Structure formats: structure tokens, C-alpha cells
Amino acid sequence: MKLEQNDLSMIFSTTEISDVFFTEYLSQASGDYIKVYLYILFLSKYGKDVKLNDLSKKLALPLKTIQDALKYWEDAEVIIKKSTGYVVNNLQEIELNKLYKPRLSSKIDVEKSSQNQYRAKAIEDINTSFFQGVMSPSWYNDIDLWFKKYNFDEQVMIALFRYCFERSALHRNYIVAVADAWHKSNIKTWTDLDMYYEKQEKLNIVKKSIAKKLGINRTLTQYEEAYIEKWTVDFGFSLDIIELALKKTTSKSNPSFDYIDKIICDWHDRNLKTVSDIQAFLEQMKFKKAEIKNLEKKSYNNYEQRKYDNFDNLYANVQKA
């Protein structure tokens, strides 16, 4: 790559970065990806050919990181790949398109939203609390559309942003994922959200208790947590019932969640709903096993007795002879 420029013009030259980059992209991209973007933005002013190996050496980054970074910005539509190289898009133009196109199809809804003082105040609270008062205009439109899609009240929408902000994940994909989860749990009002939090807290207590009883010191996997949610949420079993299943694993050196699940599913299929129901069932099974063992023992003894009688008769016949 050949770059011709006299020293003075290079010293006084500047590379402009749109404010949109700071509000929309900075928090989501990794440091290496930002490093790559800033450098190609700088080089794009001169319209020179750029080779990936040259970028790797210049930025002291592995070639794989350069490739991943370009793919990341390409997916974000910040750059466009062409047969001859890449074109760096204007971030302000991207933001304008994002802002204009959705409003074009939902103009009536946006007008209604602007008349709602409570909703407007909630959006401004989000701007002040989580964006330091410099929230990008496209967020206003997104929040308005989320109000319509999820039917959240103002307090729930603010709580949604607080939840994501506290987890350092204040970007659209994560916000939508959380909003979808809340929507599936029928959360609309602050009361709904409060009840949801209460259920989640109880579920977390159950998860920690089960992990402790099984001697698991690590974080439970997603699949293990799914088993526990099935037992508690879908089946409605209490921790007391689950503990009965855990006790049946004491003879196992390394009991799996799949093994415990089979026990609990069997109880559920038998419509056993309380601890007393399950204990009665277990006693009944224990009694049946004891009966079967006794029957087997009797059969064995009778068989042995018959064999002994036969030898006795045989011995008597020999004596007579």
C-alpha cells in the first residue's frame, strides 16, 4: 500500500468520527474491532488499496482478528464488501434510514405515542438514566415500537432498560431477547414484573439448593437449569418433592440430571402431587418388592426341599436293595 502525502498536510489533517459511532456502535464492539474500524476509516480518505496482511502488521493484530473485525462491521452494514475491496458507509446516513423507514410505516402510531405524556416522560427518563442524555434518535422510534409490540407499561419499559444496563448489555439484540422472555411470561404491568421477579428468586433458591445437595460447586449448565424449571414450573413440584428424588440417588456415585428427571417424570405421570402421595407410593413399592422377594425365597426353598426328598428316597431304595 503506497500512501503519498507531505508531512505538513498529514499533521494538520483530521479524520472525522460521527457521534453516531459513540451512541450506536462503541459499546457493542470489542476493542480490536474498534481499532480496525478507526484505521480503515482513516485510510478510506485516501482511496488506497489495503491488504489484510498489511493491516495485520500495522495494527499488530492476528490476521484472523482482522478478518473477524471486517465481517463484524460488514454484518452491521458499517462497511460494504465489493469485489475490489470495501466501502466505508456514512454512519449518519445509516441512522437516518433506520429512523425514517420504520416511521414511514407507523406514522399514526408515532403520532399517538407523542400525545401520551407518560410514555414520552418514560422515554426521556430512559435517555437521561441510561444514555447520559445523548440517546440516538433511532432509539426513540425503537422504544415506541416496543411499547406497541409488547404492550409494556411505562414502568416495565424503564425496568427493561435498567435490567440490561446493569448487565452491561444495553444493545438492541439483548434488549429484545429480554423483552421477548418477559412477554412470554405475560408481563405487562409493574405488578406482573414484580410477581415474575418473585418467582425467579424462588427458582434461583431451588437451583442453588439442588446444586448444593448434589455437591455441584460449579454453575449449573443451561440444560441442568432447564430440568429444574420443568420440575418446579411445569410440574409444580416443591423442593420437598425434588429432595425425595435426590435421596434416591445416594447409591449412585455420579447421579445425572437425566436419572433424576426419569424419577420425577414417573411421579408426575402417576399423578402424584404431594410429599405424602409420593411417600405412600414408595412404601407401596417397597412392600411389593418385599413380597416378591419372599415369594422367590419360598419357591427356592421348595425347590431345594424337593431335591432333598428325592435323595432321601433314593437312599432308602438303596438300603432296601
mmCIF file of C-alpha atoms in Angstrom:
data_model
loop_
_atom_site.group_PDB
_atom_site.id
_atom_site.type_symbol
_atom_site.label_atom_id
_atom_site.label_comp_id
_atom_site.label_asym_id
_atom_site.label_seq_id
_atom_site.Cartn_x
_atom_site.Cartn_y
_atom_site.Cartn_z
ATOM 1 C CA MET A 1 0.000 0.000 0.000
ATOM 2 C CA LYS A 2 1.558 3.291 -1.094
ATOM 3 C CA LEU A 3 0.497 6.442 0.721
ATOM 4 C CA GLU A 4 1.769 9.754 -0.664
ATOM 5 C CA GLN A 5 1.287 12.830 1.474
ATOM 6 C CA ASN A 6 3.603 15.604 2.597
ATOM 7 C CA ASP A 7 4.414 15.883 6.278
ATOM 8 C CA LEU A 8 2.596 19.154 6.952
ATOM 9 C CA SER A 9 -0.691 18.119 5.363
ATOM 10 C CA MET A 10 -0.610 14.891 7.349
ATOM 11 C CA ILE A 11 -0.007 16.783 10.589
ATOM 12 C CA PHE A 12 -2.923 19.165 10.046
ATOM 13 C CA SER A 13 -5.263 16.593 8.511
ATOM 14 C CA THR A 14 -8.135 15.207 10.631
ATOM 15 C CA THR A 15 -10.357 12.147 10.448
ATOM 16 C CA GLU A 16 -13.911 12.863 11.499
ATOM 17 C CA ILE A 17 -15.867 10.353 13.545
ATOM 18 C CA SER A 18 -19.634 10.694 13.653
ATOM 19 C CA ASP A 19 -21.287 10.992 17.063
ATOM 20 C CA VAL A 20 -23.495 8.118 15.947
ATOM 21 C CA PHE A 21 -20.473 5.847 16.291
ATOM 22 C CA PHE A 22 -20.306 6.615 20.013
ATOM 23 C CA THR A 23 -24.047 6.251 20.640
ATOM 24 C CA GLU A 24 -24.724 3.196 18.469
ATOM 25 C CA TYR A 25 -21.572 1.129 17.955
ATOM 26 C CA LEU A 26 -18.861 1.833 20.534
ATOM 27 C CA SER A 27 -20.398 -0.079 23.460
ATOM 28 C CA GLN A 28 -21.118 -3.229 21.446
ATOM 29 C CA ALA A 29 -17.867 -3.757 19.530
ATOM 30 C CA SER A 30 -14.686 -5.197 21.014
ATOM 31 C CA GLY A 31 -11.573 -3.076 21.370
ATOM 32 C CA ASP A 32 -9.797 -4.819 18.475
ATOM 33 C CA TYR A 33 -12.803 -4.359 16.185
ATOM 34 C CA ILE A 34 -12.943 -0.640 17.039
ATOM 35 C CA LYS A 35 -9.223 -0.404 16.339
ATOM 36 C CA VAL A 36 -9.733 -1.916 12.881
ATOM 37 C CA TYR A 37 -12.697 0.339 12.091
ATOM 38 C CA LEU A 38 -10.895 3.548 13.068
ATOM 39 C CA TYR A 39 -7.890 2.653 10.965
ATOM 40 C CA ILE A 40 -9.847 1.755 7.832
ATOM 41 C CA LEU A 41 -11.906 4.934 8.333
ATOM 42 C CA PHE A 42 -8.626 6.858 8.373
ATOM 43 C CA LEU A 43 -7.327 5.056 5.257
ATOM 44 C CA SER A 44 -10.621 5.433 3.379
ATOM 45 C CA LYS A 45 -9.948 9.165 2.987
ATOM 46 C CA TYR A 46 -7.089 8.420 0.630
ATOM 47 C CA GLY A 47 -8.788 5.774 -1.515
ATOM 48 C CA LYS A 48 -5.778 3.473 -1.468
ATOM 49 C CA ASP A 49 -5.653 -0.298 -1.736
ATOM 50 C CA VAL A 50 -5.474 -2.042 1.620
ATOM 51 C CA LYS A 51 -4.246 -5.604 2.072
ATOM 52 C CA LEU A 52 -5.310 -7.672 5.059
ATOM 53 C CA ASN A 53 -1.734 -8.738 5.797
ATOM 54 C CA ASP A 54 -0.677 -5.088 5.856
ATOM 55 C CA LEU A 55 -3.489 -4.267 8.294
ATOM 56 C CA SER A 56 -2.449 -7.186 10.487
ATOM 57 C CA LYS A 57 1.152 -5.965 10.684
ATOM 58 C CA LYS A 58 0.288 -2.289 11.052
ATOM 59 C CA LEU A 59 -2.233 -2.826 13.863
ATOM 60 C CA ALA A 60 -0.289 -5.683 15.494
ATOM 61 C CA LEU A 61 -3.328 -7.932 15.332
ATOM 62 C CA PRO A 62 -3.631 -11.545 14.114
ATOM 63 C CA LEU A 63 -4.914 -11.915 10.577
ATOM 64 C CA LYS A 64 -7.935 -13.865 11.924
ATOM 65 C CA THR A 65 -8.866 -10.884 14.125
ATOM 66 C CA ILE A 66 -8.708 -8.550 11.126
ATOM 67 C CA GLN A 67 -10.971 -10.890 9.134
ATOM 68 C CA ASP A 68 -13.432 -11.247 12.027
ATOM 69 C CA ALA A 69 -13.499 -7.480 12.528
ATOM 70 C CA LEU A 70 -14.276 -6.801 8.879
ATOM 71 C CA LYS A 71 -17.026 -9.441 8.977
ATOM 72 C CA TYR A 72 -18.448 -7.817 12.123
ATOM 73 C CA TRP A 73 -18.619 -4.352 10.561
ATOM 74 C CA GLU A 74 -19.957 -5.834 7.349
ATOM 75 C CA ASP A 75 -22.801 -7.545 9.232
ATOM 76 C CA ALA A 76 -23.510 -4.231 10.975
ATOM 77 C CA GLU A 77 -23.679 -2.638 7.492
ATOM 78 C CA VAL A 78 -20.984 -0.167 8.509
ATOM 79 C CA ILE A 79 -18.871 -1.335 5.572
ATOM 80 C CA ILE A 80 -19.851 -2.987 2.293
ATOM 81 C CA LYS A 81 -17.747 -5.700 0.703
ATOM 82 C CA LYS A 82 -17.169 -5.434 -3.045
ATOM 83 C CA SER A 83 -15.058 -7.397 -5.485
ATOM 84 C CA THR A 84 -12.392 -4.699 -5.347
ATOM 85 C CA GLY A 85 -12.402 -4.204 -1.570
ATOM 86 C CA TYR A 86 -14.598 -2.421 0.980
ATOM 87 C CA VAL A 87 -16.652 0.765 1.063
ATOM 88 C CA VAL A 88 -16.999 2.580 4.391
ATOM 89 C CA ASN A 89 -20.593 3.716 4.839
ATOM 90 C CA ASN A 90 -21.725 7.009 6.285
ATOM 91 C CA LEU A 91 -22.997 6.243 9.790
ATOM 92 C CA GLN A 92 -25.262 9.285 9.821
ATOM 93 C CA GLU A 93 -26.943 8.062 6.652
ATOM 94 C CA ILE A 94 -27.447 4.592 8.176
ATOM 95 C CA GLU A 95 -29.015 6.133 11.265
ATOM 96 C CA LEU A 96 -31.267 8.362 9.191
ATOM 97 C CA ASN A 97 -32.532 5.363 7.222
ATOM 98 C CA LYS A 98 -33.204 3.417 10.419
ATOM 99 C CA LEU A 99 -35.090 6.381 11.811
ATOM 100 C CA TYR A 100 -37.110 7.188 8.707
ATOM 101 C CA LYS A 101 -38.172 3.809 7.327
ATOM 102 C CA PRO A 102 -39.988 2.450 10.427
ATOM 103 C CA ARG A 103 -41.682 5.816 10.991
ATOM 104 C CA LEU A 104 -42.971 5.767 7.447
ATOM 105 C CA SER A 105 -44.974 2.577 8.110
ATOM 106 C CA SER A 106 -46.131 3.514 11.602
ATOM 107 C CA LYS A 107 -46.711 7.240 11.357
ATOM 108 C CA ILE A 108 -50.097 7.078 13.078
ATOM 109 C CA ASP A 109 -48.718 5.088 16.000
ATOM 110 C CA VAL A 110 -45.845 7.509 16.490
ATOM 111 C CA GLU A 111 -48.240 10.447 16.497
ATOM 112 C CA LYS A 112 -50.390 8.730 19.106
ATOM 113 C CA SER A 113 -47.294 7.979 21.169
ATOM 114 C CA SER A 114 -46.180 11.615 21.104
ATOM 115 C CA GLN A 115 -49.522 12.593 22.637
ATOM 116 C CA ASN A 116 -49.001 10.263 25.572
ATOM 117 C CA GLN A 117 -47.250 12.355 28.201
ATOM 118 C CA TYR A 118 -46.490 9.406 30.462
ATOM 119 C CA ARG A 119 -44.867 7.466 27.639
ATOM 120 C CA ALA A 120 -42.882 10.482 26.476
ATOM 121 C CA LYS A 121 -41.664 11.038 30.039
ATOM 122 C CA ALA A 122 -40.662 7.365 30.319
ATOM 123 C CA ILE A 123 -38.600 7.624 27.128
ATOM 124 C CA GLU A 124 -36.883 10.768 28.383
ATOM 125 C CA ASP A 125 -36.165 9.031 31.709
ATOM 126 C CA ILE A 126 -34.505 6.213 29.748
ATOM 127 C CA ASN A 127 -32.472 8.776 27.810
ATOM 128 C CA THR A 128 -31.346 10.551 30.981
ATOM 129 C CA SER A 129 -30.720 7.474 33.136
ATOM 130 C CA PHE A 130 -29.024 5.131 30.679
ATOM 131 C CA PHE A 131 -27.720 7.273 27.775
ATOM 132 C CA GLN A 132 -26.499 10.341 29.702
ATOM 133 C CA GLY A 133 -28.984 12.460 27.757
ATOM 134 C CA VAL A 134 -27.457 11.713 24.329
ATOM 135 C CA MET A 135 -29.654 8.823 23.158
ATOM 136 C CA SER A 136 -29.636 8.420 19.398
ATOM 137 C CA PRO A 137 -32.924 9.432 17.672
ATOM 138 C CA SER A 138 -33.452 5.903 16.328
ATOM 139 C CA TRP A 139 -33.863 4.631 19.915
ATOM 140 C CA TYR A 140 -36.981 6.785 20.309
ATOM 141 C CA ASN A 141 -38.605 5.028 17.404
ATOM 142 C CA ASP A 142 -37.492 1.567 18.606
ATOM 143 C CA ILE A 143 -38.861 2.160 22.106
ATOM 144 C CA ASP A 144 -42.144 3.333 20.671
ATOM 145 C CA LEU A 145 -42.388 0.190 18.538
ATOM 146 C CA TRP A 146 -41.559 -1.987 21.581
ATOM 147 C CA PHE A 147 -44.351 -0.334 23.517
ATOM 148 C CA LYS A 148 -46.694 -1.400 20.745
ATOM 149 C CA LYS A 149 -45.266 -4.920 20.285
ATOM 150 C CA TYR A 150 -45.027 -5.959 23.942
ATOM 151 C CA ASN A 151 -47.741 -3.783 25.462
ATOM 152 C CA PHE A 152 -45.492 -2.935 28.419
ATOM 153 C CA ASP A 153 -46.495 -0.095 30.689
ATOM 154 C CA GLU A 154 -44.033 2.752 31.268
ATOM 155 C CA GLN A 155 -42.554 1.336 34.477
ATOM 156 C CA VAL A 156 -41.864 -2.035 32.857
ATOM 157 C CA MET A 157 -40.142 -0.387 29.877
ATOM 158 C CA ILE A 158 -37.859 1.580 32.202
ATOM 159 C CA ALA A 159 -37.187 -1.602 34.214
ATOM 160 C CA LEU A 160 -36.274 -3.391 30.957
ATOM 161 C CA PHE A 161 -33.565 -0.833 30.186
ATOM 162 C CA ARG A 162 -32.339 -0.873 33.788
ATOM 163 C CA TYR A 163 -32.064 -4.676 33.715
ATOM 164 C CA CYS A 164 -29.930 -4.574 30.535
ATOM 165 C CA PHE A 165 -27.896 -1.564 31.705
ATOM 166 C CA GLU A 166 -26.938 -3.259 34.980
ATOM 167 C CA ARG A 167 -25.658 -6.232 32.981
ATOM 168 C CA SER A 168 -23.604 -4.012 30.657
ATOM 169 C CA ALA A 169 -25.718 -5.204 27.730
ATOM 170 C CA LEU A 170 -27.521 -2.082 26.593
ATOM 171 C CA HIS A 171 -27.844 -3.031 22.938
ATOM 172 C CA ARG A 172 -30.864 -3.851 20.836
ATOM 173 C CA ASN A 173 -30.395 -7.610 20.438
ATOM 174 C CA TYR A 174 -30.114 -8.203 24.183
ATOM 175 C CA ILE A 175 -32.980 -5.829 24.992
ATOM 176 C CA VAL A 176 -35.251 -7.603 22.511
ATOM 177 C CA ALA A 177 -34.242 -11.035 23.909
ATOM 178 C CA VAL A 178 -35.160 -9.956 27.456
ATOM 179 C CA ALA A 179 -38.360 -8.264 26.265
ATOM 180 C CA ASP A 180 -39.385 -11.460 24.431
ATOM 181 C CA ALA A 181 -38.821 -13.509 27.608
ATOM 182 C CA TRP A 182 -40.902 -11.097 29.678
ATOM 183 C CA HIS A 183 -43.629 -11.048 27.044
ATOM 184 C CA LYS A 184 -43.804 -14.868 27.027
ATOM 185 C CA SER A 185 -44.243 -14.712 30.802
ATOM 186 C CA ASN A 186 -47.272 -12.423 30.265
ATOM 187 C CA ILE A 187 -45.592 -9.388 31.820
ATOM 188 C CA LYS A 188 -47.361 -6.131 31.038
ATOM 189 C CA THR A 189 -47.587 -4.164 34.269
ATOM 190 C CA TRP A 190 -45.244 -3.469 37.173
ATOM 191 C CA THR A 191 -47.271 -5.909 39.297
ATOM 192 C CA ASP A 192 -46.718 -8.635 36.692
ATOM 193 C CA LEU A 193 -42.984 -7.909 36.702
ATOM 194 C CA ASP A 194 -42.833 -7.929 40.494
ATOM 195 C CA MET A 195 -44.515 -11.356 40.598
ATOM 196 C CA TYR A 196 -42.133 -12.590 37.882
ATOM 197 C CA TYR A 197 -39.105 -11.457 39.910
ATOM 198 C CA GLU A 198 -40.521 -13.218 42.973
ATOM 199 C CA LYS A 199 -40.926 -16.477 41.059
ATOM 200 C CA GLN A 200 -37.422 -16.159 39.613
ATOM 201 C CA GLU A 201 -35.986 -15.591 43.087
ATOM 202 C CA LYS A 202 -37.692 -18.722 44.401
ATOM 203 C CA LEU A 203 -36.469 -20.660 41.379
ATOM 204 C CA ASN A 204 -32.887 -19.484 41.967
ATOM 205 C CA ILE A 205 -33.107 -20.639 45.603
ATOM 206 C CA VAL A 206 -34.250 -24.080 44.428
ATOM 207 C CA LYS A 207 -31.427 -24.270 41.879
ATOM 208 C CA LYS A 208 -28.788 -23.394 44.484
ATOM 209 C CA SER A 209 -30.243 -25.878 46.966
ATOM 210 C CA ILE A 210 -30.261 -28.730 44.438
ATOM 211 C CA ALA A 211 -26.703 -27.946 43.331
ATOM 212 C CA LYS A 212 -25.545 -27.949 46.954
ATOM 213 C CA LYS A 213 -27.267 -31.254 47.774
ATOM 214 C CA LEU A 214 -25.683 -32.863 44.715
ATOM 215 C CA GLY A 215 -22.267 -31.466 45.639
ATOM 216 C CA ILE A 216 -22.040 -29.330 42.494
ATOM 217 C CA ASN A 217 -19.720 -26.362 43.073
ATOM 218 C CA ARG A 218 -19.803 -25.024 39.523
ATOM 219 C CA THR A 219 -22.533 -23.000 37.813
ATOM 220 C CA LEU A 220 -25.341 -25.203 36.530
ATOM 221 C CA THR A 221 -25.485 -25.627 32.782
ATOM 222 C CA GLN A 222 -28.378 -24.345 30.720
ATOM 223 C CA TYR A 223 -29.676 -27.905 30.287
ATOM 224 C CA GLU A 224 -29.499 -28.658 34.019
ATOM 225 C CA GLU A 225 -31.405 -25.462 34.791
ATOM 226 C CA ALA A 226 -33.997 -26.450 32.183
ATOM 227 C CA TYR A 227 -34.584 -29.733 34.065
ATOM 228 C CA ILE A 228 -35.164 -27.839 37.330
ATOM 229 C CA GLU A 229 -37.538 -25.380 35.647
ATOM 230 C CA LYS A 230 -39.502 -28.319 34.264
ATOM 231 C CA TRP A 231 -39.839 -29.907 37.707
ATOM 232 C CA THR A 232 -40.789 -26.690 39.502
ATOM 233 C CA VAL A 233 -42.608 -24.617 36.860
ATOM 234 C CA ASP A 234 -44.146 -27.184 34.501
ATOM 235 C CA PHE A 235 -44.834 -29.934 37.074
ATOM 236 C CA GLY A 236 -45.363 -27.577 40.028
ATOM 237 C CA PHE A 237 -43.272 -29.774 42.357
ATOM 238 C CA SER A 238 -41.906 -28.244 45.558
ATOM 239 C CA LEU A 239 -38.324 -28.578 46.749
ATOM 240 C CA ASP A 240 -39.503 -31.179 49.315
ATOM 241 C CA ILE A 241 -40.668 -33.445 46.496
ATOM 242 C CA ILE A 242 -37.482 -32.936 44.489
ATOM 243 C CA GLU A 243 -35.449 -33.809 47.592
ATOM 244 C CA LEU A 244 -37.193 -37.204 47.727
ATOM 245 C CA ALA A 245 -35.893 -37.859 44.211
ATOM 246 C CA LEU A 246 -32.413 -36.650 45.167
ATOM 247 C CA LYS A 247 -32.333 -39.111 48.103
ATOM 248 C CA LYS A 248 -32.868 -41.966 45.671
ATOM 249 C CA THR A 249 -29.522 -41.106 44.053
ATOM 250 C CA THR A 250 -27.459 -41.759 47.196
ATOM 251 C CA SER A 251 -26.452 -45.178 45.889
ATOM 252 C CA LYS A 252 -25.182 -43.614 42.659
ATOM 253 C CA SER A 253 -21.567 -42.461 42.556
ATOM 254 C CA ASN A 254 -22.258 -39.768 39.955
ATOM 255 C CA PRO A 255 -26.012 -39.235 39.544
ATOM 256 C CA SER A 256 -27.069 -37.354 36.414
ATOM 257 C CA PHE A 257 -29.927 -34.922 35.998
ATOM 258 C CA ASP A 258 -31.342 -37.288 33.389
ATOM 259 C CA TYR A 259 -31.584 -40.048 36.012
ATOM 260 C CA ILE A 260 -33.326 -37.703 38.479
ATOM 261 C CA ASP A 261 -35.624 -36.479 35.725
ATOM 262 C CA LYS A 262 -36.813 -40.023 34.972
ATOM 263 C CA ILE A 263 -37.782 -40.494 38.627
ATOM 264 C CA ILE A 264 -39.653 -37.190 38.828
ATOM 265 C CA CYS A 265 -41.348 -37.694 35.451
ATOM 266 C CA ASP A 266 -42.569 -41.109 36.644
ATOM 267 C CA TRP A 267 -44.158 -39.487 39.713
ATOM 268 C CA HIS A 268 -45.739 -36.819 37.542
ATOM 269 C CA ASP A 269 -47.109 -39.410 35.112
ATOM 270 C CA ARG A 270 -48.645 -41.269 38.079
ATOM 271 C CA ASN A 271 -50.352 -38.005 39.123
ATOM 272 C CA LEU A 272 -48.528 -37.916 42.465
ATOM 273 C CA LYS A 273 -48.695 -34.290 43.614
ATOM 274 C CA THR A 274 -47.709 -34.163 47.287
ATOM 275 C CA VAL A 275 -44.951 -35.495 49.509
ATOM 276 C CA SER A 276 -47.432 -37.806 51.269
ATOM 277 C CA ASP A 277 -48.643 -39.159 47.900
ATOM 278 C CA ILE A 278 -45.097 -39.998 46.877
ATOM 279 C CA GLN A 279 -44.135 -41.456 50.261
ATOM 280 C CA ALA A 280 -47.227 -43.700 50.183
ATOM 281 C CA PHE A 281 -46.310 -44.790 46.668
ATOM 282 C CA LEU A 282 -42.720 -45.544 47.701
ATOM 283 C CA GLU A 283 -43.922 -47.563 50.713
ATOM 284 C CA GLN A 284 -46.272 -49.490 48.463
ATOM 285 C CA MET A 285 -43.429 -50.220 46.028
ATOM 286 C CA LYS A 286 -41.192 -51.264 48.928
ATOM 287 C CA PHE A 287 -43.888 -53.637 50.207
ATOM 288 C CA LYS A 288 -44.363 -55.158 46.748
ATOM 289 C CA LYS A 289 -40.633 -55.705 46.378
ATOM 290 C CA ALA A 290 -40.540 -57.415 49.781
ATOM 291 C CA GLU A 291 -43.447 -59.683 48.780
ATOM 292 C CA ILE A 292 -41.750 -60.579 45.526
ATOM 293 C CA LYS A 293 -38.548 -61.377 47.404
ATOM 294 C CA ASN A 294 -40.415 -63.609 49.848
ATOM 295 C CA LEU A 295 -42.156 -65.455 47.030
ATOM 296 C CA GLU A 296 -38.825 -66.004 45.311
ATOM 297 C CA LYS A 297 -37.344 -67.296 48.557
ATOM 298 C CA LYS A 298 -40.239 -69.718 49.119
ATOM 299 C CA SER A 299 -40.012 -71.011 45.596
ATOM 300 C CA TYR A 300 -36.300 -71.555 46.009
ATOM 301 C CA ASN A 301 -36.714 -73.390 49.350
ATOM 302 C CA ASN A 302 -39.464 -75.642 47.952
ATOM 303 C CA TYR A 303 -37.270 -76.496 45.049
ATOM 304 C CA GLU A 304 -34.380 -77.346 47.380
ATOM 305 C CA GLN A 305 -36.705 -79.407 49.603
ATOM 306 C CA ARG A 306 -37.913 -81.468 46.668
ATOM 307 C CA LYS A 307 -34.353 -82.165 45.643
ATOM 308 C CA TYR A 308 -33.571 -83.273 49.212
ATOM 309 C CA ASP A 309 -36.622 -85.577 49.324
ATOM 310 C CA ASN A 310 -35.581 -87.224 46.124
ATOM 311 C CA PHE A 311 -32.151 -88.040 47.531
ATOM 312 C CA ASP A 312 -33.804 -89.401 50.699
ATOM 313 C CA ASN A 313 -35.979 -91.747 48.696
ATOM 314 C CA LEU A 314 -33.068 -92.775 46.610
ATOM 315 C CA TYR A 315 -31.046 -93.590 49.750
ATOM 316 C CA ALA A 316 -33.974 -95.651 51.186
ATOM 317 C CA ASN A 317 -34.262 -97.644 47.961
ATOM 318 C CA VAL A 318 -30.562 -98.414 48.045
ATOM 319 C CA GLN A 319 -30.805 -99.658 51.630
ATOM 320 C CA LYS A 320 -33.695 -101.988 50.734
ATOM 321 C CA ALA A 321 -31.705 -103.416 47.899
#
